[in-house]
Coordinates of C-alpha atoms in Angstrom, one line a residue:
Chain A
M1 CA 0.0 0.0 0.0
E2 CA 2.9 2.4 0.8
T3 CA 3.9 2.3 -2.9
R4 CA 0.5 3.6 -4.0
E5 CA 0.0 7.2 -4.9
R6 CA -1.5 9.0 -1.9
I7 CA -3.8 12.0 -2.3
L8 CA -5.2 14.1 0.5
I9 CA -8.6 15.9 0.5
R10 CA -9.9 18.1 3.2
G11 CA -13.6 18.7 4.0
R12 CA -16.2 19.3 6.7
C13 CA -17.3 16.7 9.2
V14 CA -20.9 15.7 8.8
V15 CA -20.9 12.7 11.2
P16 CA -17.8 12.2 13.3
G17 CA -15.7 9.0 13.2
R18 CA -13.1 7.1 11.2
A19 CA -13.2 4.4 8.6
E20 CA -11.0 2.8 5.9
A21 CA -12.4 0.8 3.0
P22 CA -12.4 0.6 -0.8
A23 CA -14.3 3.3 -2.6
F24 CA -17.7 2.9 -4.3
V25 CA -17.9 5.9 -6.6
T26 CA -21.0 7.1 -8.5
R27 CA -21.5 10.5 -10.0
Q28 CA -25.2 9.9 -9.9
T29 CA -27.4 10.7 -6.9
V30 CA -28.8 7.7 -5.0
S31 CA -32.4 7.1 -4.0
G32 CA -33.0 5.4 -0.6
W33 CA -36.6 4.1 -0.6
G34 CA -37.1 2.6 -4.0
G35 CA -33.5 2.8 -5.0
I36 CA -31.6 0.4 -2.8
D37 CA -32.0 -3.0 -1.3
A38 CA -31.3 -2.4 2.4
R39 CA -30.6 -6.1 3.0
T40 CA -27.6 -6.1 0.7
G41 CA -26.7 -2.4 0.2
T42 CA -27.4 -2.9 -3.6
I43 CA -28.4 -0.1 -5.9
T44 CA -31.7 -1.2 -7.5
E45 CA -32.8 1.9 -9.4
R46 CA -33.4 0.7 -12.9
R47 CA -31.5 3.3 -14.9
H48 CA -28.7 3.9 -12.3
E49 CA -25.1 3.5 -13.5
K50 CA -24.5 1.3 -10.5
A51 CA -27.6 -0.8 -10.6
G52 CA -26.9 -4.3 -9.2
Q53 CA -23.8 -3.3 -7.3
S54 CA -23.5 -3.0 -3.5
F55 CA -21.9 -0.3 -1.4
A56 CA -22.0 -2.4 1.8
G57 CA -18.7 -2.0 3.7
K58 CA -17.3 0.5 1.2
V59 CA -16.7 4.2 1.2
L60 CA -19.7 5.6 -0.7
V61 CA -18.6 8.5 -2.8
F62 CA -21.7 10.2 -4.4
P63 CA -23.2 13.6 -5.1
G64 CA -26.0 13.0 -2.6
A65 CA -29.5 11.9 -2.1
K66 CA -32.6 12.1 -4.3
G67 CA -36.1 10.8 -4.3
S68 CA -38.4 9.8 -1.5
S69 CA -38.2 11.0 2.1
G70 CA -37.8 7.4 3.1
W71 CA -34.0 8.0 2.4
S72 CA -33.0 8.1 6.0
H73 CA -35.2 5.1 7.0
Y74 CA -33.7 2.9 4.3
F75 CA -30.1 3.8 5.1
H76 CA -30.9 3.4 8.8
M77 CA -32.0 -0.1 7.8
T78 CA -28.7 -0.8 6.2
R79 CA -27.1 -0.2 9.6
R80 CA -29.5 -2.6 11.3
L81 CA -29.1 -5.2 8.6
G82 CA -25.3 -5.0 8.5
S83 CA -25.1 -3.7 4.9
A84 CA -24.3 0.0 5.6
P85 CA -21.5 1.8 3.7
A86 CA -18.3 2.2 5.8
A87 CA -18.4 6.0 5.3
M88 CA -20.2 8.5 3.1
L89 CA -18.5 11.3 1.1
F90 CA -20.9 13.5 -0.8
T91 CA -20.9 16.9 -2.5
V92 CA -24.5 18.2 -2.4
M93 CA -25.9 18.8 1.1
T94 CA -29.6 18.1 1.5
T95 CA -31.8 17.2 4.5
K96 CA -32.2 13.6 3.1
V97 CA -28.5 12.9 3.0
A98 CA -27.6 14.6 6.3
L99 CA -30.3 12.8 8.3
G100 CA -29.5 9.6 6.4
A101 CA -25.8 9.9 7.4
V102 CA -26.7 10.7 11.0
V103 CA -28.9 7.7 11.5
T104 CA -26.7 5.3 9.6
R105 CA -24.0 6.4 12.1
V106 CA -21.1 6.1 9.8
P107 CA -18.4 8.8 9.3
A108 CA -19.5 11.3 6.8
M109 CA -18.0 14.4 5.2
T110 CA -18.8 17.1 2.6
D111 CA -17.6 20.6 1.4
F112 CA -14.3 19.2 0.0
D113 CA -11.4 21.4 -1.0
R114 CA -11.2 19.5 -4.3
D115 CA -13.5 17.5 -6.4
P116 CA -13.6 14.0 -5.0
F117 CA -14.9 12.6 -8.3
A118 CA -11.7 13.8 -10.0
V119 CA -9.5 12.1 -7.3
I120 CA -11.3 9.0 -6.1
A121 CA -12.1 6.0 -8.4
D122 CA -13.8 2.7 -7.7
G123 CA -11.6 0.4 -5.7
D124 CA -9.2 3.0 -4.4
L125 CA -8.5 2.6 -0.7
V126 CA -10.0 5.5 1.2
R127 CA -9.2 6.4 4.8
V128 CA -11.8 8.8 6.2
D129 CA -11.0 10.7 9.4
A130 CA -14.2 12.9 9.7
D131 CA -13.0 14.1 13.1
A132 CA -10.0 15.7 11.6
G133 CA -11.7 16.6 8.3
V134 CA -9.3 14.6 6.2
V135 CA -9.7 12.0 3.5
E136 CA -6.7 10.0 2.4
V137 CA -6.9 8.3 -1.0
F138 CA -4.6 5.5 -2.0
K139 CA -4.9 4.9 -5.7
R140 CA -5.5 1.3 -6.8
G141 CA -2.7 -0.6 -8.5
Chain B
M1 CA -25.2 25.1 16.9
H2 CA -26.9 27.8 18.9
L3 CA -29.7 26.6 21.2
T4 CA -32.2 28.7 23.1
D5 CA -32.7 28.3 26.9
A6 CA -35.8 26.3 26.2
E7 CA -34.0 24.0 23.7
R8 CA -31.1 23.5 26.2
A9 CA -33.7 22.6 28.9
M10 CA -35.3 20.0 26.5
R11 CA -31.8 18.6 25.7
D12 CA -31.0 18.3 29.4
G13 CA -34.2 16.3 30.1
E14 CA -36.5 18.9 31.7
R15 CA -39.4 17.6 29.6
G16 CA -38.5 14.0 30.0
P17 CA -36.3 11.4 28.4
A18 CA -38.0 11.2 25.0
V19 CA -37.8 14.9 24.4
A20 CA -34.1 14.8 25.5
R21 CA -33.5 12.0 22.9
A22 CA -35.4 14.0 20.3
M23 CA -33.2 17.1 21.0
D24 CA -30.1 15.0 20.8
L25 CA -31.1 13.8 17.3
L26 CA -32.0 17.3 16.2
I27 CA -28.6 18.6 17.3
R28 CA -26.7 15.8 15.5
Y29 CA -28.8 16.4 12.5
G30 CA -28.5 20.2 12.6
E31 CA -24.7 20.0 13.0
A32 CA -24.5 17.6 10.1
L33 CA -26.4 20.2 8.0
G34 CA -24.2 23.0 9.2
A35 CA -27.4 24.7 10.5
E36 CA -26.8 27.7 12.9
R37 CA -29.9 27.0 15.0
L38 CA -33.3 25.3 15.2
I39 CA -36.6 26.8 14.1
E40 CA -40.1 26.4 15.6
V41 CA -42.4 24.3 13.4
T42 CA -46.2 24.2 13.8
N43 CA -47.2 21.3 11.5
V44 CA -45.6 17.9 11.3
A45 CA -46.3 15.0 8.8
G46 CA -44.3 11.8 9.3
T47 CA -44.7 8.1 9.9
W48 CA -45.2 6.1 13.1
S49 CA -46.0 2.9 11.0
S50 CA -45.2 -0.1 13.2
T51 CA -46.1 -3.2 11.1
T52 CA -43.4 -3.6 8.5
P53 CA -41.1 -6.6 8.8
W54 CA -38.1 -4.4 9.2
V55 CA -39.5 -2.3 12.0
Q56 CA -40.8 -5.5 13.6
A57 CA -37.4 -7.3 13.4
G58 CA -35.9 -8.2 16.8
L59 CA -38.9 -7.3 19.0
D60 CA -40.0 -9.5 21.8
R61 CA -43.6 -8.6 21.2
P62 CA -45.1 -7.0 18.1
D63 CA -46.9 -4.2 19.9
D64 CA -43.7 -2.9 21.6
F65 CA -44.5 0.5 20.3
A66 CA -42.1 2.3 22.6
T67 CA -39.1 0.4 21.2
I68 CA -40.3 1.0 17.6
F69 CA -40.8 4.7 18.4
S70 CA -37.3 5.0 20.0
R71 CA -35.4 3.2 17.3
F72 CA -37.1 4.5 14.2
N73 CA -38.7 7.9 15.2
L74 CA -35.9 9.2 17.4
D75 CA -32.8 7.1 16.4
S76 CA -32.4 6.4 20.2
D77 CA -30.8 3.3 21.7
E78 CA -32.5 4.1 24.9
T79 CA -36.2 3.0 25.0
V80 CA -38.6 5.8 25.7
E81 CA -42.4 6.2 25.4
M82 CA -43.7 8.8 23.0
P83 CA -45.0 11.8 24.9
P84 CA -47.9 13.8 23.4
A85 CA -47.2 15.7 20.2
V86 CA -46.8 19.4 20.9
V87 CA -47.9 20.6 17.4
P88 CA -50.5 19.2 15.0
T89 CA -49.0 16.0 13.7
C90 CA -50.3 13.6 11.0
Q91 CA -49.4 10.1 9.8
L92 CA -48.7 9.8 6.1
I93 CA -49.2 6.8 3.9
H94 CA -48.4 3.4 5.5
G95 CA -48.3 -0.3 4.7
I96 CA -51.6 -1.8 5.5
D97 CA -55.1 -0.9 4.3
T98 CA -57.2 -1.4 7.4
R99 CA -60.2 -2.4 5.2
N100 CA -58.6 -4.3 2.3
W101 CA -55.7 -6.0 4.2
Q102 CA -56.8 -9.4 3.0
L103 CA -56.6 -8.4 -0.6
Q104 CA -53.1 -7.1 0.1
G105 CA -52.0 -10.5 1.5
F106 CA -51.8 -9.5 5.1
T107 CA -53.1 -11.6 8.0
A108 CA -55.8 -10.7 10.5
D109 CA -53.1 -10.4 13.2
Q110 CA -51.2 -7.8 11.1
A111 CA -54.3 -5.8 10.5
A112 CA -55.2 -5.9 14.2
L113 CA -51.6 -4.7 15.0
Q114 CA -52.0 -1.9 12.6
R115 CA -55.2 -0.8 14.4
R116 CA -53.5 -1.1 17.8
S117 CA -50.7 1.1 16.6
E118 CA -53.2 3.7 15.3
A119 CA -54.8 3.8 18.7
H120 CA -51.4 3.9 20.5
F121 CA -50.0 6.8 18.6
G122 CA -53.4 8.4 18.0
R123 CA -53.8 8.9 21.7
R124 CA -50.5 10.7 21.7
G125 CA -51.7 13.2 19.0
V126 CA -50.8 11.5 15.7
Q127 CA -53.7 12.0 13.3
W128 CA -54.0 8.9 11.1
M129 CA -54.7 10.7 7.8
S130 CA -52.9 7.7 6.3
T131 CA -52.3 9.3 2.9
C132 CA -49.4 10.7 0.9
T133 CA -51.7 13.7 0.3
P134 CA -52.7 15.2 3.7
Y135 CA -53.3 18.5 1.8
Q136 CA -56.3 16.8 0.1
V137 CA -58.0 15.9 3.3
G138 CA -57.8 19.1 5.3
N139 CA -54.1 19.5 6.3
T140 CA -53.3 22.8 4.5
P141 CA -50.7 24.9 6.2
L142 CA -50.6 28.6 5.7
K143 CA -48.2 30.5 3.4
G144 CA -45.0 31.1 5.3
E145 CA -45.8 28.5 7.9
H146 CA -42.7 26.4 9.0
C147 CA -43.5 22.7 8.8
A148 CA -41.6 19.4 9.1
W149 CA -43.0 17.1 6.5
M150 CA -41.9 13.8 5.0
E151 CA -43.3 12.5 1.6
S152 CA -41.5 14.2 -1.2
S153 CA -44.7 14.7 -3.3
A154 CA -46.4 16.4 -0.3
V155 CA -43.5 18.6 0.6
V156 CA -43.2 19.9 -3.0
W157 CA -46.9 20.6 -2.9
I158 CA -46.9 22.7 0.3
N159 CA -43.7 24.6 -0.7
A160 CA -44.7 25.4 -4.3
V161 CA -48.5 25.5 -4.4
I162 CA -49.2 26.9 -0.9
G163 CA -45.9 28.7 0.0
A164 CA -45.5 26.9 3.4
R165 CA -41.9 26.0 4.2
S166 CA -40.5 22.5 4.7
N167 CA -37.5 20.6 3.6
V168 CA -38.0 16.9 2.8
E169 CA -37.7 15.5 6.3
G170 CA -37.3 11.8 7.3
R171 CA -38.9 9.4 9.8
E172 CA -36.5 10.2 12.6
S173 CA -36.5 14.0 12.2
T174 CA -40.3 14.3 12.1
G175 CA -40.5 11.9 15.1
A176 CA -38.3 14.4 17.0
A177 CA -40.1 17.5 15.6
A178 CA -43.6 16.3 16.7
I179 CA -42.6 16.2 20.4
T180 CA -40.2 19.3 20.4
G181 CA -41.8 21.6 17.8
R182 CA -38.3 22.1 16.3
I183 CA -36.4 21.3 13.2
P184 CA -33.0 22.6 11.9
L185 CA -33.1 26.0 10.2
F186 CA -31.8 25.0 6.7
G187 CA -32.7 25.0 3.1
L188 CA -36.3 26.0 2.2
H189 CA -37.0 27.5 5.7
I190 CA -34.9 30.4 4.5
A191 CA -36.5 32.8 2.1
E192 CA -33.5 33.4 -0.1
N193 CA -33.1 29.7 -0.8
R194 CA -36.6 29.5 -2.3
R195 CA -35.9 31.4 -5.5
A196 CA -35.5 29.6 -8.8
S197 CA -32.0 29.0 -10.2
H198 CA -33.2 27.1 -13.4
R199 CA -35.6 28.3 -16.0
V200 CA -37.4 25.7 -18.1
R201 CA -38.9 27.2 -21.3
V202 CA -42.0 25.0 -21.9
E203 CA -42.4 24.9 -25.7
C204 CA -44.7 21.9 -25.5
P205 CA -47.4 23.2 -23.1
P206 CA -49.0 20.5 -21.0
E207 CA -52.8 20.1 -21.4
T208 CA -53.6 16.8 -19.7
M209 CA -52.8 14.9 -16.5
M210 CA -50.4 12.7 -18.4
D211 CA -48.7 15.8 -20.0
W212 CA -48.1 17.3 -16.5
G213 CA -46.6 14.0 -15.3
L214 CA -44.3 13.9 -18.3
L215 CA -43.3 17.5 -17.8
G216 CA -42.5 16.8 -14.1
Y217 CA -40.5 13.7 -14.9
A218 CA -38.4 15.6 -17.5
V219 CA -38.0 18.7 -15.2
G220 CA -36.8 16.5 -12.3
E221 CA -34.0 15.1 -14.6
M222 CA -33.1 18.6 -15.8
V223 CA -32.7 20.3 -12.4
M224 CA -32.2 17.4 -10.0
E225 CA -32.5 19.0 -6.5
E226 CA -32.5 22.6 -7.7
I227 CA -35.5 25.0 -8.1
P228 CA -37.0 25.6 -11.5
V229 CA -39.4 28.2 -12.8
L230 CA -41.5 27.1 -15.7
A231 CA -41.9 29.7 -18.4
G232 CA -44.6 29.5 -21.0
I233 CA -47.4 27.9 -19.0
A234 CA -50.5 29.8 -20.3
A235 CA -53.4 27.6 -19.3
R236 CA -54.3 27.3 -15.6
P237 CA -53.6 23.7 -14.5
R238 CA -56.1 21.8 -12.4
P239 CA -54.8 21.1 -8.8
I240 CA -54.5 17.4 -9.7
F241 CA -52.1 18.3 -12.5
L242 CA -49.7 20.0 -10.1
K243 CA -50.0 17.1 -7.7
H244 CA -48.8 14.8 -10.6
F245 CA -46.2 17.3 -11.7
G246 CA -44.6 17.6 -8.3
A247 CA -44.6 13.9 -7.5
A248 CA -43.0 13.1 -10.9
A249 CA -40.3 15.8 -10.5
A250 CA -39.6 14.6 -6.9
S251 CA -39.1 11.0 -8.3
S252 CA -36.7 11.6 -11.3
G253 CA -34.9 14.3 -9.4
G254 CA -35.2 15.8 -5.9
V255 CA -37.4 18.8 -6.6
E256 CA -38.8 20.2 -3.4
M257 CA -39.8 23.6 -4.7
Y258 CA -40.8 25.1 -8.1
H259 CA -42.5 28.2 -9.4
I260 CA -45.1 28.8 -12.1
P261 CA -45.6 32.5 -12.5
G262 CA -49.2 33.6 -11.8
I263 CA -50.1 30.2 -10.4
T264 CA -47.8 29.1 -7.5
A265 CA -47.7 30.9 -4.2
E266 CA -44.4 32.8 -4.4
A267 CA -44.2 33.8 -8.1
Q268 CA -46.4 36.6 -9.4
S269 CA -43.9 36.9 -12.2
E270 CA -40.8 35.1 -13.6
A271 CA -38.7 37.9 -12.2
E272 CA -40.0 37.3 -8.7
A273 CA -39.5 33.5 -9.0
L274 CA -35.9 34.2 -10.0
G275 CA -35.4 36.7 -7.2
G276 CA -34.5 39.4 -9.8
R277 CA -31.5 37.4 -11.0
A278 CA -30.8 35.8 -14.3
P279 CA -31.3 32.0 -14.3
A280 CA -28.1 30.1 -13.7
H281 CA -29.3 27.4 -16.1
D282 CA -31.7 27.5 -19.0
H283 CA -33.5 24.4 -20.4
V284 CA -36.1 23.8 -23.1
Y285 CA -39.0 21.4 -22.8
S286 CA -39.9 20.6 -26.4
P287 CA -41.8 17.7 -27.9
A288 CA -38.5 15.8 -28.0
E289 CA -38.1 16.1 -24.2
R290 CA -41.7 15.1 -23.7
R291 CA -41.1 12.0 -25.9
R292 CA -37.9 11.1 -24.0
A293 CA -39.7 11.4 -20.6
W294 CA -42.4 9.1 -22.0
E295 CA -39.9 6.5 -23.1
N296 CA -37.9 6.7 -19.9
L297 CA -41.0 5.9 -17.9
Q298 CA -41.8 2.7 -19.9
S299 CA -40.2 -0.4 -18.5
A300 CA -42.7 -2.9 -20.0
S301 CA -42.5 -4.9 -23.3
D302 CA -45.3 -7.4 -22.8
D303 CA -48.7 -5.8 -23.7
A304 CA -50.7 -8.3 -21.6
V305 CA -51.5 -6.3 -18.5
D306 CA -52.1 -8.1 -15.2
F307 CA -52.6 -5.2 -12.9
V308 CA -53.7 -1.6 -13.3
M309 CA -52.7 0.8 -10.4
L310 CA -54.5 4.2 -10.2
G311 CA -54.1 6.8 -7.5
C312 CA -50.5 7.7 -6.9
P313 CA -50.4 10.2 -5.3
H314 CA -53.7 9.3 -3.8
N315 CA -56.7 10.3 -5.9
S316 CA -58.9 13.3 -5.2
A317 CA -62.7 13.0 -5.0
E318 CA -62.9 14.4 -8.6
Q319 CA -60.6 11.8 -9.9
M320 CA -62.6 9.1 -8.2
I321 CA -65.8 10.4 -9.8
E322 CA -64.0 10.5 -13.2
I323 CA -63.0 6.8 -12.8
A324 CA -66.5 5.8 -11.8
R325 CA -67.8 7.5 -14.9
L326 CA -65.3 5.8 -17.2
L327 CA -66.1 2.4 -15.7
D328 CA -69.9 3.0 -15.6
G329 CA -71.8 -0.1 -16.9
R330 CA -68.6 -1.9 -17.9
R331 CA -66.6 -4.8 -16.5
I332 CA -62.8 -5.2 -16.3
S333 CA -61.1 -8.1 -18.0
P334 CA -61.0 -11.4 -16.0
N335 CA -57.2 -11.4 -16.6
T336 CA -56.6 -8.0 -15.0
R337 CA -57.0 -6.5 -11.5
L338 CA -57.7 -2.8 -11.1
W339 CA -56.9 -1.1 -7.7
V340 CA -57.9 2.6 -7.2
H341 CA -56.2 4.4 -4.3
T342 CA -57.6 7.3 -2.4
P343 CA -57.3 8.6 1.2
R344 CA -59.6 6.9 3.7
Q345 CA -61.4 10.2 4.2
I346 CA -62.2 10.5 0.5
R347 CA -63.1 6.8 0.5
A348 CA -65.7 7.5 3.1
L349 CA -67.1 10.3 0.9
C350 CA -67.1 7.9 -2.1
D351 CA -68.8 5.2 0.0
D352 CA -71.6 7.6 0.9
G353 CA -71.9 9.1 -2.6
G354 CA -72.2 5.8 -4.5
I355 CA -68.8 6.2 -6.1
T356 CA -67.1 3.2 -4.4
A357 CA -70.0 1.0 -5.4
A358 CA -69.9 2.2 -9.0
I359 CA -66.1 1.5 -9.3
E360 CA -66.4 -1.9 -7.5
A361 CA -69.4 -3.0 -9.6
A362 CA -67.0 -3.0 -12.6
G363 CA -64.7 -5.4 -10.7
A364 CA -62.2 -2.9 -9.5
R365 CA -61.3 -2.3 -5.8
V366 CA -61.1 1.0 -3.9
M367 CA -58.0 1.0 -1.7
S368 CA -56.7 3.3 1.0
D369 CA -53.9 3.9 3.5
S370 CA -51.1 2.5 1.3
C371 CA -49.9 1.7 -2.3
P372 CA -48.0 -1.0 -4.0
A373 CA -44.7 1.0 -4.0
I374 CA -45.0 1.4 -0.2
N375 CA -46.0 -2.1 0.8
R376 CA -45.0 -4.2 -2.3
A377 CA -48.5 -5.7 -2.1
L378 CA -49.5 -6.4 -5.7
P379 CA -52.1 -9.0 -6.8
P380 CA -50.5 -12.5 -6.8
G381 CA -48.7 -13.3 -10.0
T382 CA -48.4 -9.7 -11.3
R383 CA -45.8 -9.4 -14.0
V384 CA -47.0 -6.4 -16.0
V385 CA -48.5 -3.2 -14.5
A386 CA -50.1 -0.2 -16.1
T387 CA -50.4 3.1 -14.2
D388 CA -51.2 6.7 -14.8
S389 CA -48.6 7.7 -12.2
A390 CA -45.1 8.7 -13.2
K391 CA -44.0 8.2 -9.6
Q392 CA -45.3 4.6 -9.5
A393 CA -43.9 3.9 -12.9
H394 CA -40.5 5.1 -11.8
Y395 CA -40.4 3.2 -8.5
L396 CA -42.3 -0.1 -9.1
P397 CA -39.7 -1.8 -11.3
A398 CA -37.0 -1.4 -8.6
I399 CA -39.3 -2.1 -5.7
A400 CA -41.4 -5.0 -7.0
G401 CA -39.5 -6.3 -9.9
V402 CA -42.4 -5.8 -12.4
Q403 CA -42.7 -4.3 -15.9
V404 CA -44.6 -1.1 -15.9
W405 CA -46.5 0.8 -18.6
F406 CA -47.1 4.5 -18.0
G407 CA -49.9 6.3 -19.7
S408 CA -53.1 8.4 -19.3
L409 CA -56.1 7.5 -17.1
E410 CA -57.9 6.5 -20.3
H411 CA -55.1 4.2 -21.4
C412 CA -55.1 2.6 -18.0
I413 CA -58.9 2.1 -17.9
D414 CA -58.7 0.6 -21.5
A415 CA -56.0 -1.8 -20.3
A416 CA -58.1 -2.8 -17.3
L417 CA -61.1 -3.4 -19.5
T418 CA -59.3 -5.3 -22.3
G419 CA -56.3 -6.8 -20.5
R420 CA -54.1 -5.2 -23.2
W421 CA -51.8 -2.1 -23.3
R422 CA -52.7 0.1 -26.2
G423 CA -51.4 3.4 -24.9
G424 CA -49.0 5.7 -26.6
P425 CA -47.4 9.1 -26.2

C-alpha cells in the first residue's frame, strides 16, 4: 500500500468517526426508498449506472440523495441489517443525505477542497477521518 | 449550533427522556447540515407505522411501540415512550389498508396490530390521515408556515403551491419534531433559498394529466434537486395536474420547490420567481423532451397487463368520480386487476356518494392507506403493471421487480377493460 499514490482531501465533518475501505464511486445521486435493497446495500434503481452493485462496507462517494423522504429510514435499515457503507462522502448537502448519514451512524464528510470525483475511483483505498476533516486516497494498483 | 434556553432545557431532560433524545437527534442532524440553529415548526407530517417486517425485526412482542418509536422515530438506543405531540401531527401513507388488508395479502393479526398502533400513537396526538396527500384531506398549512413534513410529493406541494416552508424530512426528524416543535433552520426554511435557479422554457405546453406527469419527470431530470421556474405555462392547471407534476419531479430528481408565474404561491412573475437574478441554467422542454420522458417511464415490453394501479399520489374526489364515470356499466377483464387508491377520508365520501359502489361494480377495488410501492403488495402473479402515475412507474420496477406501462387514465382504464396495453405518447 505504501507504494501507492496517496492523495489528501480536506472537507467538513458531517458525522464524526473514522473508517477505511475501498471506494464505491458514482456521479449519480442515489435514491434510498425505492433505490436500494437495504438487506444487501445494492443499488436497485433501474436506470442507475451502479444498478446491481453493492456499497456495503465501502466508502460511498456520491453527489448526494434524491427521491423519497424514506431515504434516512432505508439507510438506517442498512445499519441494522449490516449492509451500511463504511463511510459517506458527498458533495451536495440536503436534509435527506444529512439525516441519512446521521442515523446510519457512519463517518460522513462534505464541502471538500477539491472535487472528490476527480480524485477517487472505484476500488481506491480510502481512509476517512471525519473528526480531523481529512480523507486520504490510496490509488489502486 | 446555537440553542435557546428552552431548547437546552429540552436537551437536558427537563421535559422527559423522549424529548431529550429528540433534541439529541435534532442537534446531531442540525450539525450535520451546518445549521446555525433550530426553528419552531407548527405542523408535522411523518410516519409512526409499526407493522413492516423491518420495523418488527428483533422485537420480543409485536406491539412494543415504545421500542419501535425510540429506534425509528428518534434514532435512540434508549427505549422511551412517545409523549404527546406538541404541534399538529399527522401520519402519512403506510403499509396496511385497514379495510382491504386481506386483498393485500396481510393476516388478521397484522391488520389488528395496525389498528392497535393507530390507537397507541393516535392517543399521543398522531392524526391517522394515512395518505401521501394530507393536503387533500384538510391539512393545508398557511403561506410562510414552517413545517416538518416527509413525503416528497407532499413537501413539494406545500412549498410550491401553498408557499409553506418545509424541507424533505425523514422518519427520525419528524418523530423528533412532533414532540419538540423544532427542526434545523436550513434550506427551504430560509426565504433566499426558495428562489429559482433554473428556467425551463416550456415549448410543449401540457394540457392533460399525463402531460403534466411527463413535464414533471423531464424537469426532475433537468434540475435534480434545484429549483425551476416554468416559463410558457399559459393555461391554468387543475390542482391534480400540479399534484402529478410535483410527484414526478420529486421522483426523477429531488425537486422540493418550483415556481409557475401567476399560479404558484411565491411567483407573481418570472422575475419574482428568480429573485431578480438571471437564471443560472436555461432548459427547453420541447416535444423531443416530452417524448424522452415518456420513453424513460416505460419499463414494459409485454402488452398483456395483469394489474392496473391508479391513485399515486392518492386520488382526489374528482378523480374518483371521473374513474367511476369511465367504468360505468362496464366490466374489467378477467385477466386484469384494477386497484384505485384514495385517502380513507375520501373513500368515506365515495362510499356515501355511491362512487365506491360504481367502481367496484366494474370489478375494481377502492384501496386506501397504502400503495404497492409502499408495501409491495400487488395482486399475486403480477408481472405487467399499467399506471397513470409517473412516480409509481418510476419506482415499481425497482421495488417490486415488475414491468410497468405508463400512460393516461384513459389508457389505463382501457388496459383494465381489455387486458391489453394500447397506450401511446
